[in-house]
mmCIF file of C-alpha atoms in Angstrom:
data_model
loop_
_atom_site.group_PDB
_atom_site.id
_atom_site.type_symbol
_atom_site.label_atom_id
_atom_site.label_comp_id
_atom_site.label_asym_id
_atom_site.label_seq_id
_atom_site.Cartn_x
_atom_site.Cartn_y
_atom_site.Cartn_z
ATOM 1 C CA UNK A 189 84.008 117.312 66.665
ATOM 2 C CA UNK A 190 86.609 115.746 67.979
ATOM 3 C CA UNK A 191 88.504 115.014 71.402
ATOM 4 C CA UNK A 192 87.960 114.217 75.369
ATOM 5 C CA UNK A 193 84.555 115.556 75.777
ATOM 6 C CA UNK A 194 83.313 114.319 71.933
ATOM 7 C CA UNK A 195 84.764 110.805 72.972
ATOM 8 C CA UNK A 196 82.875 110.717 76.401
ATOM 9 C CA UNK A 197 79.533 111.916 74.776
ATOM 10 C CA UNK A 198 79.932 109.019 71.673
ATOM 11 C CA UNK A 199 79.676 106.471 74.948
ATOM 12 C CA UNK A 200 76.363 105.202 75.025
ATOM 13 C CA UNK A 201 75.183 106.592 78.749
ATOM 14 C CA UNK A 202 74.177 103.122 80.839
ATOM 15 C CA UNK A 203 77.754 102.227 80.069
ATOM 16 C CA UNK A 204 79.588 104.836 80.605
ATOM 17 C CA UNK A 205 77.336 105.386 83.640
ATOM 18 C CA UNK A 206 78.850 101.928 84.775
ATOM 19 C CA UNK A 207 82.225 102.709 84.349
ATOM 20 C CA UNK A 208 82.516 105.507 86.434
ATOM 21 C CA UNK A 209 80.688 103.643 88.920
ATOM 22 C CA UNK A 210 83.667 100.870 88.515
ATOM 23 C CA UNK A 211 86.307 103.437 88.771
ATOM 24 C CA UNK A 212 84.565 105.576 92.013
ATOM 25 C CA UNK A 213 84.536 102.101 93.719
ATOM 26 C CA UNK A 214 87.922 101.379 92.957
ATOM 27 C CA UNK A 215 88.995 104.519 94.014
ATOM 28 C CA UNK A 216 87.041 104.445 97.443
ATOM 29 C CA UNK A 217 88.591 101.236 98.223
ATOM 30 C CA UNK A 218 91.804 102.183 97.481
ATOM 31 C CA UNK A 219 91.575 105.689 99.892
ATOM 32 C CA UNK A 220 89.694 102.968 102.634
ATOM 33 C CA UNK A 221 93.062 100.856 102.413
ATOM 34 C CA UNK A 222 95.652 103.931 101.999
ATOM 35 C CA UNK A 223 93.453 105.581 104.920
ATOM 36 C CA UNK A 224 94.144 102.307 107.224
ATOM 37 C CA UNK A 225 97.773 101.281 106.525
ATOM 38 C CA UNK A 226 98.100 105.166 107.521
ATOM 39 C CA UNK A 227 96.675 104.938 110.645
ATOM 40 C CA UNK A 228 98.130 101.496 111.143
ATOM 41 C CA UNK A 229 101.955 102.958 110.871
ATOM 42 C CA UNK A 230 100.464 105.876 113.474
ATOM 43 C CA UNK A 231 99.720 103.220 115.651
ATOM 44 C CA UNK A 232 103.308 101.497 115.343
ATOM 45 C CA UNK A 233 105.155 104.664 115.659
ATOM 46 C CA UNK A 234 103.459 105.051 119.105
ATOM 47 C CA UNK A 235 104.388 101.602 119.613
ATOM 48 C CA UNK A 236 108.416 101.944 118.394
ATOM 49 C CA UNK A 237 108.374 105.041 120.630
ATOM 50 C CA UNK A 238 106.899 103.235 123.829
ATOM 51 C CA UNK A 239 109.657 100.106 123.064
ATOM 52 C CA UNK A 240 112.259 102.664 122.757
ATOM 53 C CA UNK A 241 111.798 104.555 125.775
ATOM 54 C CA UNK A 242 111.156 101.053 127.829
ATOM 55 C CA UNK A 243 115.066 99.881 126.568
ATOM 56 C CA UNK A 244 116.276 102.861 126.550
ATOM 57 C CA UNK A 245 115.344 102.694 130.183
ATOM 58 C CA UNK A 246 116.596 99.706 131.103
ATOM 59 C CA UNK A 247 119.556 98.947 129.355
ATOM 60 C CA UNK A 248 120.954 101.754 131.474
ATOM 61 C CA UNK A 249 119.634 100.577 134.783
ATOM 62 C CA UNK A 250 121.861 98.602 137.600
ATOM 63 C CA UNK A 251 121.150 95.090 137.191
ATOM 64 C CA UNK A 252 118.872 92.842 138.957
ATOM 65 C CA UNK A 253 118.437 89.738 139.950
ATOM 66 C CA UNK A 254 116.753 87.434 137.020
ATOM 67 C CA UNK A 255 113.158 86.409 137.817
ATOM 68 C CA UNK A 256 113.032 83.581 140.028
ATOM 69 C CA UNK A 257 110.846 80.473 139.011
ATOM 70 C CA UNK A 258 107.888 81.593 141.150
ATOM 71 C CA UNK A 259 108.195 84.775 138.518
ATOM 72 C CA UNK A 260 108.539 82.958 135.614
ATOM 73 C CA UNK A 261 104.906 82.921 134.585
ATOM 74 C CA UNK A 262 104.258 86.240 134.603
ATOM 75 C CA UNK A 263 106.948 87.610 133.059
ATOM 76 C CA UNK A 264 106.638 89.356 129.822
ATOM 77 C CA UNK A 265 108.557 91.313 127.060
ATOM 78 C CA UNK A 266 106.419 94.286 128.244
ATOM 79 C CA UNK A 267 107.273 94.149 131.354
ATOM 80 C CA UNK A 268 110.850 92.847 131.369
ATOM 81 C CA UNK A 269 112.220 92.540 127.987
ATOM 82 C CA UNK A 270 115.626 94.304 127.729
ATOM 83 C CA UNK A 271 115.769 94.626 131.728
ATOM 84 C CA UNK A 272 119.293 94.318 132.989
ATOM 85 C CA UNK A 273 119.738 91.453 135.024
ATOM 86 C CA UNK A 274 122.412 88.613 136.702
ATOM 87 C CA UNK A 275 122.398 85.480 137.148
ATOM 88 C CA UNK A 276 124.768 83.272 139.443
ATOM 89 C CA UNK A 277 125.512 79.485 138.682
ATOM 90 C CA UNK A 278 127.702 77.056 136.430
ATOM 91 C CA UNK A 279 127.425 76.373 132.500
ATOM 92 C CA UNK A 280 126.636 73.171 131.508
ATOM 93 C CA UNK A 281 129.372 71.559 129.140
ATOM 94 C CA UNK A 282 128.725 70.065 126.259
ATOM 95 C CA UNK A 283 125.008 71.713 125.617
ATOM 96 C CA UNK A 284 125.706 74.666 123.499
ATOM 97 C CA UNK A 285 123.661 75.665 120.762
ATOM 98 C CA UNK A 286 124.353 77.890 117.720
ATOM 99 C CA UNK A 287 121.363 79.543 116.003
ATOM 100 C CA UNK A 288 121.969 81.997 112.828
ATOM 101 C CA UNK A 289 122.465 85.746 113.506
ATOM 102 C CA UNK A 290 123.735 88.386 111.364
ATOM 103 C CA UNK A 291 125.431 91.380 113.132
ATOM 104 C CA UNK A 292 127.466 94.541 112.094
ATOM 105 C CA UNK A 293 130.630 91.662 111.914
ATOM 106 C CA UNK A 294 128.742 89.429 109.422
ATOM 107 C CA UNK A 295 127.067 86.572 109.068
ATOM 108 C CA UNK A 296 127.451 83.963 111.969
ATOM 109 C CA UNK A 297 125.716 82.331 114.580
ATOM 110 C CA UNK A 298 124.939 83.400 118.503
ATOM 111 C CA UNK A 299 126.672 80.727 120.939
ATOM 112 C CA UNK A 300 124.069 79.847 123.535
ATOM 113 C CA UNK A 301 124.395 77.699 126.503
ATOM 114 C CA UNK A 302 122.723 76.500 129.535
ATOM 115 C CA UNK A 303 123.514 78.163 132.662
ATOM 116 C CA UNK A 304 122.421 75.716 135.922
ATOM 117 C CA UNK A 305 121.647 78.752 138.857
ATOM 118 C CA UNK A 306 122.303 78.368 142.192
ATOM 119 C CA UNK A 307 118.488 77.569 142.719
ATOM 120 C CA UNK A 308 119.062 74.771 140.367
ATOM 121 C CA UNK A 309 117.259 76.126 137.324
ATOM 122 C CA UNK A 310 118.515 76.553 133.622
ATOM 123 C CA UNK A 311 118.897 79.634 132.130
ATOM 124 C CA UNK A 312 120.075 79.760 128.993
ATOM 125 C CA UNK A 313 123.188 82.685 128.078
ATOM 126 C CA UNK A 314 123.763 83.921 124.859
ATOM 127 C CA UNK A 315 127.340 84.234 125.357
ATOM 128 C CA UNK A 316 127.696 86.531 122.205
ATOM 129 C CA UNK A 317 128.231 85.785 118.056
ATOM 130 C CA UNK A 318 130.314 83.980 116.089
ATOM 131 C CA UNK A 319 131.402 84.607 112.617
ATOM 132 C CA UNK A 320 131.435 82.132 110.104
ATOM 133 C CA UNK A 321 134.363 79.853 110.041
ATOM 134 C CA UNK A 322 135.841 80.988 113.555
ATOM 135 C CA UNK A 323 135.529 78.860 116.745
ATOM 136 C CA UNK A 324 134.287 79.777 119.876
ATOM 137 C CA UNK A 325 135.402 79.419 123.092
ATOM 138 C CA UNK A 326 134.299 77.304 125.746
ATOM 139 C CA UNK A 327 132.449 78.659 128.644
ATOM 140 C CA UNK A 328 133.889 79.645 132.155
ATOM 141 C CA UNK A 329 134.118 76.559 133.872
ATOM 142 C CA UNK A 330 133.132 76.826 138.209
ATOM 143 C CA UNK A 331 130.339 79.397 138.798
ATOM 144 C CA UNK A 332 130.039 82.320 137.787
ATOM 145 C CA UNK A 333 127.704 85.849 137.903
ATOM 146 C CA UNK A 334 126.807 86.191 134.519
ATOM 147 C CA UNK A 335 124.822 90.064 133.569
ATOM 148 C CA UNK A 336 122.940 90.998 130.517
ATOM 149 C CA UNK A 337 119.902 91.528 129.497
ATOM 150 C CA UNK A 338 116.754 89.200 129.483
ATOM 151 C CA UNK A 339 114.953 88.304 126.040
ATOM 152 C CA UNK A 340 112.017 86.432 125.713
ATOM 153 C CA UNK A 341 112.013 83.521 124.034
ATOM 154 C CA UNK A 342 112.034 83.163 120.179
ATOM 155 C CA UNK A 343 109.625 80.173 119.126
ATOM 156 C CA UNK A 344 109.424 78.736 115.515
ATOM 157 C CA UNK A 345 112.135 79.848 114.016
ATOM 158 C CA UNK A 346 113.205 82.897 111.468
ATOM 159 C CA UNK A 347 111.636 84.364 108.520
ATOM 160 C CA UNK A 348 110.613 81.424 106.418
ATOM 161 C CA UNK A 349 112.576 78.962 107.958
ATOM 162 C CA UNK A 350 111.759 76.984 110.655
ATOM 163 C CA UNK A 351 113.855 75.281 113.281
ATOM 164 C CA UNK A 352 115.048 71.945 112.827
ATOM 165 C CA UNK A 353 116.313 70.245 115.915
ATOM 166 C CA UNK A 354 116.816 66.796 114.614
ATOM 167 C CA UNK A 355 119.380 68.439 112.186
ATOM 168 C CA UNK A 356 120.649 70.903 114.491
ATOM 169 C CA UNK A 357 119.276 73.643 112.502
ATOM 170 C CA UNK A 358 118.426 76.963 114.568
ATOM 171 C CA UNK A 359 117.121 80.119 113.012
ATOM 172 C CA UNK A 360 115.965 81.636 116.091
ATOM 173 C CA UNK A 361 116.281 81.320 120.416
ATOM 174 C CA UNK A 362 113.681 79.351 120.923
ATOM 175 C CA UNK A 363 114.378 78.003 124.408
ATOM 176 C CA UNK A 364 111.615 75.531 125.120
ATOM 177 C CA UNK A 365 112.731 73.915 121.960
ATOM 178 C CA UNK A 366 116.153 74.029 122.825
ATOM 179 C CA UNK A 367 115.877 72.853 125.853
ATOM 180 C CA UNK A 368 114.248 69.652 124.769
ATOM 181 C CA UNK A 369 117.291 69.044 122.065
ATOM 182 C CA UNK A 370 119.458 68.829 124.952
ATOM 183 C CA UNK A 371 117.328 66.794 127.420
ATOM 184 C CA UNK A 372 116.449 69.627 129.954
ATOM 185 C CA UNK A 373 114.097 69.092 132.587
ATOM 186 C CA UNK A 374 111.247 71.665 130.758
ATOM 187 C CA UNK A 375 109.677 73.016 134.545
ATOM 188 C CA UNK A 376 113.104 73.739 135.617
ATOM 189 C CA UNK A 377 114.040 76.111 132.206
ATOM 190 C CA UNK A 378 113.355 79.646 132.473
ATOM 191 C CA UNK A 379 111.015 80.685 129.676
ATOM 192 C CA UNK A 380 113.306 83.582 128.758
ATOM 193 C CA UNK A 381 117.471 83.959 127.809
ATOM 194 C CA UNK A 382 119.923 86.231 128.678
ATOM 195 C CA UNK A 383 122.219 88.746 126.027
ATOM 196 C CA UNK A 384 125.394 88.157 128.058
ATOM 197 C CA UNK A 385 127.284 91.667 128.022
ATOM 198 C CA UNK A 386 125.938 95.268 127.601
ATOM 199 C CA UNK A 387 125.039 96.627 124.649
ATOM 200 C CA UNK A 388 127.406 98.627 122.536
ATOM 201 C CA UNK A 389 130.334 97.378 124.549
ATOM 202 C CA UNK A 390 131.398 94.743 122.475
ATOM 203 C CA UNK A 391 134.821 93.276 122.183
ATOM 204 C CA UNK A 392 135.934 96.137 124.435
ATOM 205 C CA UNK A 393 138.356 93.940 126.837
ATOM 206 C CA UNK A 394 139.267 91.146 123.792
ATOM 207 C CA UNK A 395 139.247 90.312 120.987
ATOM 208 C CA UNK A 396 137.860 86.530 121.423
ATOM 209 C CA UNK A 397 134.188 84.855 120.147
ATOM 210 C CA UNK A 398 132.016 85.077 121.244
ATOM 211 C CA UNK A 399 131.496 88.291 121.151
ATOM 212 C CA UNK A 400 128.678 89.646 123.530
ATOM 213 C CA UNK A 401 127.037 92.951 123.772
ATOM 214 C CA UNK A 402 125.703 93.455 120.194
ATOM 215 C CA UNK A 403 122.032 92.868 121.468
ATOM 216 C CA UNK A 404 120.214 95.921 119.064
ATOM 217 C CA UNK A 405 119.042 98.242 121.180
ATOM 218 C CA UNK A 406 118.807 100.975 118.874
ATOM 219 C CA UNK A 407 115.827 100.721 116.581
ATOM 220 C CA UNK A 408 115.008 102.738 113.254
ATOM 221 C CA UNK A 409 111.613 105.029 113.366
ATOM 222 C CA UNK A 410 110.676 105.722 110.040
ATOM 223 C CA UNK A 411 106.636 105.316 111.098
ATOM 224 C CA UNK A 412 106.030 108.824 110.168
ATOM 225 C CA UNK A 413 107.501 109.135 106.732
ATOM 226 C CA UNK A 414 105.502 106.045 105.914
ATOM 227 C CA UNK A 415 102.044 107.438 107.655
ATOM 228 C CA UNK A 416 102.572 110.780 105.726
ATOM 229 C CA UNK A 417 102.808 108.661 102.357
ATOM 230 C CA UNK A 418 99.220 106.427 102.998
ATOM 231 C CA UNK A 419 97.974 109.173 103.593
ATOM 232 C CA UNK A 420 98.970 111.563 100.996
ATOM 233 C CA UNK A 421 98.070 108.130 98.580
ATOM 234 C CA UNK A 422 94.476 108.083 99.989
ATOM 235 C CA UNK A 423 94.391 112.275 99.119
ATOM 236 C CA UNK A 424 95.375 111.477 95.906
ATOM 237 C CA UNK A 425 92.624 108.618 95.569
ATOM 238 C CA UNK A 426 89.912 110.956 96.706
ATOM 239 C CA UNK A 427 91.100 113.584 94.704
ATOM 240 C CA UNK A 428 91.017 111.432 91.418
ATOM 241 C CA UNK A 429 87.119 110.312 92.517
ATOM 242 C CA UNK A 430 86.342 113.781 93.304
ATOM 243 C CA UNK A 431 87.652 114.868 89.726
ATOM 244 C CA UNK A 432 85.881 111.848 87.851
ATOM 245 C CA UNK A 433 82.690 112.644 89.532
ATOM 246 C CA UNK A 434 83.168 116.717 88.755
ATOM 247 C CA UNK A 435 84.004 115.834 85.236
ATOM 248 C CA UNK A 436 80.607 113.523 84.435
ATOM 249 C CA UNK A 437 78.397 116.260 86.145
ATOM 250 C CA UNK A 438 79.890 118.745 83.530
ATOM 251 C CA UNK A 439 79.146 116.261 80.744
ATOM 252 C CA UNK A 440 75.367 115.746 81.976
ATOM 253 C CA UNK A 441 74.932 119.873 81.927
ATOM 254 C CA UNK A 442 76.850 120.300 78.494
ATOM 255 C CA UNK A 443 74.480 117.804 77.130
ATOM 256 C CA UNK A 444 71.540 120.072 78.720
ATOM 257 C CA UNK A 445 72.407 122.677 76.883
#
C-alpha cells in the first residue's frame, strides 16, 4: 500500500509523535506573533488617526505666539507639534545650517537658521529646502515676524546615519546639537524649530530657495490593510495546526481499526 496515509503509518510512532509536536509549536508561535503585529498595527492606526486629526487641526488654526521660555519645558509634540505659531526677532548671520531632506522637488537639504526673539532667545527657522546644486538665499536682514509651524526637535540623526558636527554633516534638526556647532548659549535655545511657511503653499509668491511650506502634513494610513493581513496569517497558522492535529487523530483511529 502505498501513499500519504501508508507513509505516515511506516513512521515509527515516538517520532512521528515528536514531529507534530515540533510543527504544532511552530505553528502556535507563529499565530502568537501574526496575532501581535496585528494588534500592534490596530494600535498605530488609532495612533495615525489621533496625529492626523491633531495637524489637521492645527495647521488650519490662526497662529500663536511660540512658547515662551517659561513654556519651554513642558512643551511636547503631543501637545504642540504642528501648532501654528510666530515668532518676532532678527536672524543671526552667518549661523545657518543645512541638514539632508528629500521633498517632492528632490533631493536637497532644509536651510535652517537661528532666529534671536525679541525676548532674546534663539529659535531656530527652517526657512524651507534646497535642491542640490542651487544656492540659497540669505535671510531677511532687521526683524522680522516669522509664522510656521513648531517641530520638536530631531536628535541623533537619520536612519543609519548619525550627525556629524565636526564635519558639518546633518541628517536630521537636531537643535541642541546645532546649537552647540554654532556656539549658542544652550538655556537661551528653544528646544523646538519652526517650518517657516504653511503647508502646501509652497513657492506660491516666488520662485526662490528656500522654499518653505513643504512640512508633510498629510500622512499615509495603510494600518488596516496591514492588521487585516497578521491577522488573516495567524488564521492561516491555526488553521494549518488545527488540520495537522485532525489529520494524526484520524491516523490513531485508522490504526484502531
Amino acid at each position: 500500500m502505498t501513499g500519504p496515509v501508508a507513509d505516515a503509518r511506516s513512521v515509527p510512532r515516538p517520532r512521528r509523535a515528536g514531529v507534530l509536536v515540533t510543527f504544532v509549536a511552530l505553528l502556535a508561535v507563529a499565530f502568537l506573533g501574526f496575532l501581535a503585529l496585528g494588534v500592534w498595527q490596530v494600535q498605530r492606526m488609532a495612533w495615525k488617526h489621533d496625529l492626523i486629526a491633531r495637524v489637521d487641526a492645527r495647521v488650519h488654526a490662526e497662529p500663536v505666539p511660540a512658547p515662551s521660555r517659561a513654556q519651554w519645558p513642558r512643551v511636547t509634540d503631543a501637545s504642540d507639534g504642528y501648532r501654528r505659531v510666530s515668532v518676532a526677532g532678527e536672524f543671526v548671520p552667518g549661523k545657518e545650517t543645512r541638514t539632508q531632506a528629500v521633498t517632492a522637488y528632490g533631493a536637497g537639504s532644509w536651510v535652517l537658521a537661528p532666529l534671536k526673539t525679541d525676548a532674546g532667545d534663539y529659535v531656530l527657522v527652517n526657512r524651507g529646502f534646497v535642491p542640490m546644486g542651487q544656492t540659497a538665499g540669505e535671510p531677511p536682514q532687521g526683524r522680522v515676524v516669522v509664522t510656521g509651524l513648531l517641530r520638536i526637535s530631531e536628535p541623533g540623526g537619520g536612519f543609519l546615519r548619525r550627525n556629524d558636527p565636526a564635519q558639518g554633516r546633518w541628517y536630521s534638526r537636531d537643535v541642541a546639537a546645532i546649537a552647540q556647532a554654532h556656539g549658542l548659549p544652550a538655556d537661551r535655545v528653544a528646544p523646538f524649530f519652526m517650518d517657516e511657511g504653511l503647508a502646501d503653499e509652497a513657492g506660491a509668491a516666488s520662485d526662490a530657495w528656500p522654499r518653505g511650506g513643504l512640512t508633510v502634513v498629510k500622512f499615509r494610513d495603510s494600518h488596516l490593510s496591514y492588521a487585516v493581513t497578521w491577522f488573516g496569517m495567524a488564521l492561516l497558522a491555526l488553521a494549518a495546526g488545527v488540520f495537522l492535529i485532525a489529520s494524526e487523530r484520524r491516523l490513531r483511529h485508522d490504526r484502531r481499526r
